[in-house]
mmCIF file of C-alpha atoms in Angstrom:
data_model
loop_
_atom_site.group_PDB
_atom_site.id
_atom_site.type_symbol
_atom_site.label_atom_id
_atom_site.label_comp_id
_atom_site.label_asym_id
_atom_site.label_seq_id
_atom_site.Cartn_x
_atom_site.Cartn_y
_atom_site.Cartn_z
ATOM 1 C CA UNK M 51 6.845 -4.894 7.774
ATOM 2 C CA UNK M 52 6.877 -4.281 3.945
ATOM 3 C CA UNK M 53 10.528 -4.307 2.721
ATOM 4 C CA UNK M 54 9.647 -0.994 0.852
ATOM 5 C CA UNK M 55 8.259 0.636 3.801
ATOM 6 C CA UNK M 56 5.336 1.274 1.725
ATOM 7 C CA UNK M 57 1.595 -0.002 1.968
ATOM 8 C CA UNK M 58 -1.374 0.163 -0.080
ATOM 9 C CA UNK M 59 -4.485 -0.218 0.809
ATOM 10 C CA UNK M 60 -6.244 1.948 -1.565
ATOM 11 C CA UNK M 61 -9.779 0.659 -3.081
ATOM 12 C CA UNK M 62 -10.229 -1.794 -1.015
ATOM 13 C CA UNK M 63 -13.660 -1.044 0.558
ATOM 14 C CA UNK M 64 -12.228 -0.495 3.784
ATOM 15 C CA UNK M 65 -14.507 0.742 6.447
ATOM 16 C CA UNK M 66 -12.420 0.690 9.419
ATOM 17 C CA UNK M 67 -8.596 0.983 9.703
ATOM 18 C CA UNK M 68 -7.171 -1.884 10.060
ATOM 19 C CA UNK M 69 -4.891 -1.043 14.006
ATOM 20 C CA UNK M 70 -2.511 -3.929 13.355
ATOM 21 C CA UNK M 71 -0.626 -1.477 10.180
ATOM 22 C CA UNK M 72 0.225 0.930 13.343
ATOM 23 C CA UNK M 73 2.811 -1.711 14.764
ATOM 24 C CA UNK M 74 4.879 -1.223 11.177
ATOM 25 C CA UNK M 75 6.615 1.499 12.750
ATOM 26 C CA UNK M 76 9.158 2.014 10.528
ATOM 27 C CA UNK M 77 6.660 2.728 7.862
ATOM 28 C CA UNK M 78 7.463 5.484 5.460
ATOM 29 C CA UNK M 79 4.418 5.581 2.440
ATOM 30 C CA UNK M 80 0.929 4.597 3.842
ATOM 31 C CA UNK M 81 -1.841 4.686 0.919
ATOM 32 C CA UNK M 82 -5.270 4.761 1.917
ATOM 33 C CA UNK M 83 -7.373 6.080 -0.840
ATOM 34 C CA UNK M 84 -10.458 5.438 -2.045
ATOM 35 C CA UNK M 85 -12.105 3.778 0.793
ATOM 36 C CA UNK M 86 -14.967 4.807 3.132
ATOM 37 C CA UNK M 87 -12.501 5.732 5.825
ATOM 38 C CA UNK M 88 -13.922 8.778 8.135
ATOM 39 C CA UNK M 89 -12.292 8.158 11.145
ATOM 40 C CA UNK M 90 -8.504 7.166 12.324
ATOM 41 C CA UNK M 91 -7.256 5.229 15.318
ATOM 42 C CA UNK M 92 -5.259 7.287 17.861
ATOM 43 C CA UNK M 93 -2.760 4.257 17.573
ATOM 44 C CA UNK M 94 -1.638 5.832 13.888
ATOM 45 C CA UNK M 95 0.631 8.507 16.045
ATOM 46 C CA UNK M 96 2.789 5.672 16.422
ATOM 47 C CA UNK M 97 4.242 5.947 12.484
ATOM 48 C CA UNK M 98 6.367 8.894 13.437
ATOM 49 C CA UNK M 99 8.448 8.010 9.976
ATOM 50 C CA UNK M 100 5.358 8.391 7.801
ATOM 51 C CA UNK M 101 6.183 11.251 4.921
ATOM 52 C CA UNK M 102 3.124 10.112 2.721
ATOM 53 C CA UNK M 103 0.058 9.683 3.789
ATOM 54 C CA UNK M 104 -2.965 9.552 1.135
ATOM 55 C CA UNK M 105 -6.589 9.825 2.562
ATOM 56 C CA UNK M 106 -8.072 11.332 -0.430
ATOM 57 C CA UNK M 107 -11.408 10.087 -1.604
ATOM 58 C CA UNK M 108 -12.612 8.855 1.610
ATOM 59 C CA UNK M 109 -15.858 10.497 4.125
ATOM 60 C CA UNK M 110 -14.030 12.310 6.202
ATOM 61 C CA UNK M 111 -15.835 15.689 7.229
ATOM 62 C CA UNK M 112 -12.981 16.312 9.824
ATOM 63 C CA UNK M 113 -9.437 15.810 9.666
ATOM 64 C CA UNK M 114 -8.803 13.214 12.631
ATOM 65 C CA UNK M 115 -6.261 15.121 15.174
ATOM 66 C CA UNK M 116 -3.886 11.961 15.087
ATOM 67 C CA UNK M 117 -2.765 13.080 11.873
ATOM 68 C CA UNK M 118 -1.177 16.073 13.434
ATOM 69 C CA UNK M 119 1.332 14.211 15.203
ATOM 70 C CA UNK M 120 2.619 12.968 12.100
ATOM 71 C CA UNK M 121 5.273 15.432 11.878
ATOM 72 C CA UNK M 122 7.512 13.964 9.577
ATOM 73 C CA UNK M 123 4.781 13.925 7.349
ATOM 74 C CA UNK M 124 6.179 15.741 3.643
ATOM 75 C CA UNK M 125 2.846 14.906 1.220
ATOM 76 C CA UNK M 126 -0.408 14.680 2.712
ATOM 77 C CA UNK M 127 -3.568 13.863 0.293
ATOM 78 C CA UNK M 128 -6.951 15.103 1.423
ATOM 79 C CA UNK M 129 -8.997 15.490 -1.774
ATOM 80 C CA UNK M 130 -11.922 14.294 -2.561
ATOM 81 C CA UNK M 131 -13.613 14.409 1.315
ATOM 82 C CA UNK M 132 -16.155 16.532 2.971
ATOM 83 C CA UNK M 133 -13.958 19.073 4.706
ATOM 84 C CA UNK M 134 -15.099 22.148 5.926
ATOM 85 C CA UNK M 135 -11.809 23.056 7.803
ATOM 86 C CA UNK M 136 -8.588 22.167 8.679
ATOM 87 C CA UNK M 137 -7.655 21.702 12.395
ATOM 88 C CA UNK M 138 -5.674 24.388 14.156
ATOM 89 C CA UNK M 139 -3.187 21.733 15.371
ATOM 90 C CA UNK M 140 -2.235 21.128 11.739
ATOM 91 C CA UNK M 141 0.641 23.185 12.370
ATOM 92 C CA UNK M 142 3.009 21.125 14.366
ATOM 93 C CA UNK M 143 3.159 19.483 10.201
ATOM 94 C CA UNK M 144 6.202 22.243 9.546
ATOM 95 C CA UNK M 145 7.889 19.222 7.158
ATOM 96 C CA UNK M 146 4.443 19.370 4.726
ATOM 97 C CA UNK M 147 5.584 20.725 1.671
ATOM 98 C CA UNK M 148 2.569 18.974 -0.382
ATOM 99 C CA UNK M 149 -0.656 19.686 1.082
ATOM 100 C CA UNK M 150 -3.534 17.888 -1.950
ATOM 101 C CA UNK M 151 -7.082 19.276 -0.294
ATOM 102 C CA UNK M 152 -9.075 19.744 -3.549
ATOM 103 C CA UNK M 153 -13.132 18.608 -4.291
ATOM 104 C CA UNK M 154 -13.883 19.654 -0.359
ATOM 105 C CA UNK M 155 -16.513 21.993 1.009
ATOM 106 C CA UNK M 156 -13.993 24.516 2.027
ATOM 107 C CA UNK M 157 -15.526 28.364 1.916
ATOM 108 C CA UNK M 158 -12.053 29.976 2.747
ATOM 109 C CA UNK M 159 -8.596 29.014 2.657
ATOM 110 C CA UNK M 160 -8.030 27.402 6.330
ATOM 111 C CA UNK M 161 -5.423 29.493 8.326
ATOM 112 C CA UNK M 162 -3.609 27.216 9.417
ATOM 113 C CA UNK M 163 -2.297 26.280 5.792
ATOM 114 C CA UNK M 164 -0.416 29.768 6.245
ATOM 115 C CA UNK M 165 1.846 28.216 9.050
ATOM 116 C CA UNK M 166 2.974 25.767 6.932
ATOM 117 C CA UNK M 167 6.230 27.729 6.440
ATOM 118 C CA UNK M 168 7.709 24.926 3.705
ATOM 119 C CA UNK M 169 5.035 24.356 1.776
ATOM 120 C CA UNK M 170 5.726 24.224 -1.670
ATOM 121 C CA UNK M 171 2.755 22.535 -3.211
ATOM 122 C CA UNK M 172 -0.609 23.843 -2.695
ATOM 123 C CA UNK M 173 -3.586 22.338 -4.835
ATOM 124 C CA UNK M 174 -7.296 23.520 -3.339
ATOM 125 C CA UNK M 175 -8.992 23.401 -6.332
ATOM 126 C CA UNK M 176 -12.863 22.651 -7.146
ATOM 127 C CA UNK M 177 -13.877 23.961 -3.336
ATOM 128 C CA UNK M 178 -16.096 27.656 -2.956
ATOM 129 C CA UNK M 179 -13.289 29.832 -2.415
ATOM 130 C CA UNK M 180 -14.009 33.130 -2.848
ATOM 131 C CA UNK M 181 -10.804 34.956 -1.576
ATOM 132 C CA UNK M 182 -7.525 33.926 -0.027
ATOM 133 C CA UNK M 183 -6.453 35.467 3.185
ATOM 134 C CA UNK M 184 -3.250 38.076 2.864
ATOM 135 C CA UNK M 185 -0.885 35.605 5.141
ATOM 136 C CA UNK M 186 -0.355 33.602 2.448
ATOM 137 C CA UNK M 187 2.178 35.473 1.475
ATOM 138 C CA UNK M 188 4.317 34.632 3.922
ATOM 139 C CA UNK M 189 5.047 31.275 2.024
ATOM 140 C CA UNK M 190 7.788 32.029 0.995
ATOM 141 C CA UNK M 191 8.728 28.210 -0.189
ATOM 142 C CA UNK M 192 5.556 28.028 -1.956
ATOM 143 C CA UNK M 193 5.872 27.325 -5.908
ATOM 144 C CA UNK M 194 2.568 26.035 -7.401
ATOM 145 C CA UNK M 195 -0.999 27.277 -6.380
ATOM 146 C CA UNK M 196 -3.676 25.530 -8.017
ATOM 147 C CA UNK M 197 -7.140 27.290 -7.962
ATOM 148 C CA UNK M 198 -9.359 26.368 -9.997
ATOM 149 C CA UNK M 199 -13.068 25.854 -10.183
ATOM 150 C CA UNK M 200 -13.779 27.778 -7.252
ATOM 151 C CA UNK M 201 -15.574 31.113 -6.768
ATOM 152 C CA UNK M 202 -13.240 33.254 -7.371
ATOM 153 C CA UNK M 203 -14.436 36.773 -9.084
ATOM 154 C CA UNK M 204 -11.628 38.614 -8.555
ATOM 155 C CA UNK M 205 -7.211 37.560 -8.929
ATOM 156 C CA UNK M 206 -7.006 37.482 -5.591
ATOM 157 C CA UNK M 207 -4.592 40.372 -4.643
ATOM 158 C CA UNK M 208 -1.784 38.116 -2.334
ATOM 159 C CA UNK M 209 -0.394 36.497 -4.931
ATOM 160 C CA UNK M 210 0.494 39.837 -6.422
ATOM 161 C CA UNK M 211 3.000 40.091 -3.897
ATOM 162 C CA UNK M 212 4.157 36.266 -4.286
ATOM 163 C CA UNK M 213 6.965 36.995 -6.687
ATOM 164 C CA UNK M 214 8.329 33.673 -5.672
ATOM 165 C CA UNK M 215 5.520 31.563 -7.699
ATOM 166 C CA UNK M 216 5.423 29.852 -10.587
ATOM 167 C CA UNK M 217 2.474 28.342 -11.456
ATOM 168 C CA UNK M 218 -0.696 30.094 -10.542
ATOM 169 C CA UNK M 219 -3.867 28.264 -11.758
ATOM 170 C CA UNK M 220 -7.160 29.827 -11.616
ATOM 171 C CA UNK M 221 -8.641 28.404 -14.442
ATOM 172 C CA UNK M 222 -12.640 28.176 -14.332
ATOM 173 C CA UNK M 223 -13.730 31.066 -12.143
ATOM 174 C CA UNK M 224 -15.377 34.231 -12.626
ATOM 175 C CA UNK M 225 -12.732 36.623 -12.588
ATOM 176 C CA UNK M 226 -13.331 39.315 -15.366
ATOM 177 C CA UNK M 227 -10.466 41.492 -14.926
ATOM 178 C CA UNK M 228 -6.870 39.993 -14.723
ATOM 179 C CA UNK M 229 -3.948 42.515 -13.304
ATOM 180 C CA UNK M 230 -0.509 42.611 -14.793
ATOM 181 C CA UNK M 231 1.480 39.736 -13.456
ATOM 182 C CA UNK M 232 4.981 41.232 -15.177
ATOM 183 C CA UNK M 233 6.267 41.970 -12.139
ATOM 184 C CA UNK M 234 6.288 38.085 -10.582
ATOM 185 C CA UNK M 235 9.863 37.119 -11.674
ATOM 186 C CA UNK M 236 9.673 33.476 -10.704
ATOM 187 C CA UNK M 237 6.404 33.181 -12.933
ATOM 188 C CA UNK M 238 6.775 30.191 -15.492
ATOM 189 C CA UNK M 239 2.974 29.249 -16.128
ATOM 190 C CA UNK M 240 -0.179 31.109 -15.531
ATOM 191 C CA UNK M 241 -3.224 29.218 -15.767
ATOM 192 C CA UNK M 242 -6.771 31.679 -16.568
ATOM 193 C CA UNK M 243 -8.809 29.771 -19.530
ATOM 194 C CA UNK M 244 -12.638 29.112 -18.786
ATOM 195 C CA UNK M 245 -12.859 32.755 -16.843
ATOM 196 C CA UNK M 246 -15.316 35.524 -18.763
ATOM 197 C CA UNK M 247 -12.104 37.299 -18.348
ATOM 198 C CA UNK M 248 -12.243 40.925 -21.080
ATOM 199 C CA UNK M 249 -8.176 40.615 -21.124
ATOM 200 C CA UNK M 250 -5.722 38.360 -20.409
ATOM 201 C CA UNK M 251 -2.727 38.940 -17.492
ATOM 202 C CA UNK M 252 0.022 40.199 -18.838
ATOM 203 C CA UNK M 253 3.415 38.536 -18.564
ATOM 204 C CA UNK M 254 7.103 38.913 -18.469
ATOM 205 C CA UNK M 255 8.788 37.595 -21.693
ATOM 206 C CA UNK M 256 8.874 33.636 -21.240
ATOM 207 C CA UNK M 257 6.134 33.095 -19.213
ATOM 208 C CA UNK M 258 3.623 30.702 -20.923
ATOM 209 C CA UNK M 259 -0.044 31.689 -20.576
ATOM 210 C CA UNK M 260 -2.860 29.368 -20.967
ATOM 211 C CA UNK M 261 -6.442 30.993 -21.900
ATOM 212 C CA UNK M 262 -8.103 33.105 -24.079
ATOM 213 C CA UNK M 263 -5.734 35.343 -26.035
ATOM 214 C CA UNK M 264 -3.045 33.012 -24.793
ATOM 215 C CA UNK M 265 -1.525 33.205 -28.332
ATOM 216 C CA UNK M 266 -0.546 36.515 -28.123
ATOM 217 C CA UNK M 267 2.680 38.342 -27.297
ATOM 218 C CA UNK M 268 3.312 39.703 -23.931
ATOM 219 C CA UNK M 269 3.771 42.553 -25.384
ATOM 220 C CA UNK M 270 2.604 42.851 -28.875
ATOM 221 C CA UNK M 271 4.758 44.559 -31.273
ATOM 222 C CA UNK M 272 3.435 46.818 -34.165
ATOM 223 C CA UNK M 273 2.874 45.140 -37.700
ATOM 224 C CA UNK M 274 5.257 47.429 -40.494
ATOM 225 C CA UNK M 275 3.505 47.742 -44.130
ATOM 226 C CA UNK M 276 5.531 44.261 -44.491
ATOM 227 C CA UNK M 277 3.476 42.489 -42.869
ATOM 228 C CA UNK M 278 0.382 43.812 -43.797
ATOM 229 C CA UNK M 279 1.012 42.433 -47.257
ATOM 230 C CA UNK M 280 1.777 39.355 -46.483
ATOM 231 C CA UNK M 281 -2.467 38.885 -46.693
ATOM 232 C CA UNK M 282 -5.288 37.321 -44.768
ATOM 233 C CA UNK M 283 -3.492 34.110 -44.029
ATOM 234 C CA UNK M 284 -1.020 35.584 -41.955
ATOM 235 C CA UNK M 285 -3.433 37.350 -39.836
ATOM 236 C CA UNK M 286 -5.467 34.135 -39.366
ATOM 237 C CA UNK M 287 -2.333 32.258 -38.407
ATOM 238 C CA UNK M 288 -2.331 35.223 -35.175
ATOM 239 C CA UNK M 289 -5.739 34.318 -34.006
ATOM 240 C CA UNK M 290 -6.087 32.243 -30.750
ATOM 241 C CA UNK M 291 -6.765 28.893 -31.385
ATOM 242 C CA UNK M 292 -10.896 27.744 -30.256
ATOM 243 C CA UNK M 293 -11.140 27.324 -26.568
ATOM 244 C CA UNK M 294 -10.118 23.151 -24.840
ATOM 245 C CA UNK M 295 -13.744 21.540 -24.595
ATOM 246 C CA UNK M 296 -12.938 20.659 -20.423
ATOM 247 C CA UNK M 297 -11.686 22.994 -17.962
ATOM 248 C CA UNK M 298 -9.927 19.643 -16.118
ATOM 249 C CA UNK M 299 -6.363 20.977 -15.849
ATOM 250 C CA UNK M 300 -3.906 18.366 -14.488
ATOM 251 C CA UNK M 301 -1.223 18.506 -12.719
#
């Protein structure tokens, strides 16, 4: 048993979990990322005290059920996979309040991730989400949404009744039309560049924006005959700065 509860295994090639790490019972962190993994014993249910587990970058094109028996599980790493769909029985995770399940083949947001009543974390980016179904709101522990690169042509309309977020990132989709967001009190960051967005979302006072007219006031105020003289310099200094050469936003 590592003295840290803690093992790595990440990058090491491995093919097949290894079933002696399932008699480390006491185990709390259990990296396995970047491997070839697809499948999991049924002998893993025995790491009740696992709160980390990291399969991201792996084959799986199913979640293996064992998982959901990990209930004490807090961060759970799925990127970088071939899901289509999370397992119903996901929900018996009610400790999950990181849930990683970006780069996936995931056309909608699985349901189940709206029973995950503490979740606080949620990145799905880079997937082929279109929309994001209304129970999300429900969330109410949920800070951070991170959407982008997806298909998204439209804000989706539940987070405009999330006034408990803070970060919203949809950066690189095709929304064209942004709503106001002034209304979200617990915004801090809003995340829109690389959309062919004709406006940008308007904020409450404080909340940084990052996109195209990002620059700009929340709510611009007029310019007095002052400023007008103060010449062309000044009113370059107010345009936007170019647009960042990648749309790779981390986190």
């Amino acid at each position: 048993m590592p003295i840290d509860k803690m093992l790595d295994l990440s990058g090491r090639q491995v093919r097949r979990f290894p079933v002696c790490v399932c008699s480390f019972s006491e185990l709390v962190k259990l990296y396995l990322s970047n491997n070839s993994l697809s499948h999991l014993p049924p002998e893993l249910e025995q790491l009740q005290n696992l709160q980390i587990l990291a399969l991201d970058f792996n084959n799986f094109h199913t979640l293996p059920q064992v998982v959901c028996t990990l209930k004490q599980l807090c961060i759970l790493y799925l990127g970088n996979n071939k899901l289509g769909d999370l397992p119903a029985e996901m929900y018996q995770l009610q400790n999950l309040k990181t849930l990683w399940i970006e780069s996936n083949r995931l056309y909608h947001l699985p349901n189940v991730v709206c029973e995950l009543k503490h979740l606080k974390t949620l990145h799905a980016g880079s997937n082929a989400l279109r929309s994001l179904p209304g129970q999300l709101q429900y969330l109410t522990e949920l800070r951070t949404i991170w959407l982008s690169s997806n298909l998204l042509t439209d804000f989706p309309p539940v987070l405009l009744h999330m006034p408990f977020l803070e970060v919203i990132d949809v950066d690189c989709n095709t929304i064209y039309d942004f709503p106001s967001l002034i209304h979200l009190n617990g915004l801090k960051l809003v995340i829109y560049d690389r959309n062919p967005c004709r406006n940008a979302p308007k904020v409450a006072k404080g909340v940084h924006r990052v996109g195209r007219w990002s620059e700009e006031s929340p709510e611009p105020r007029k310019r007095s005959g002052m400023d007008k003289d103060k010449g062309i310099e000044d009113i370059n200094s107010l345009l936007p700065p170019p647009p960042a050469l990648s749309c790779k936003v981390s986190s």
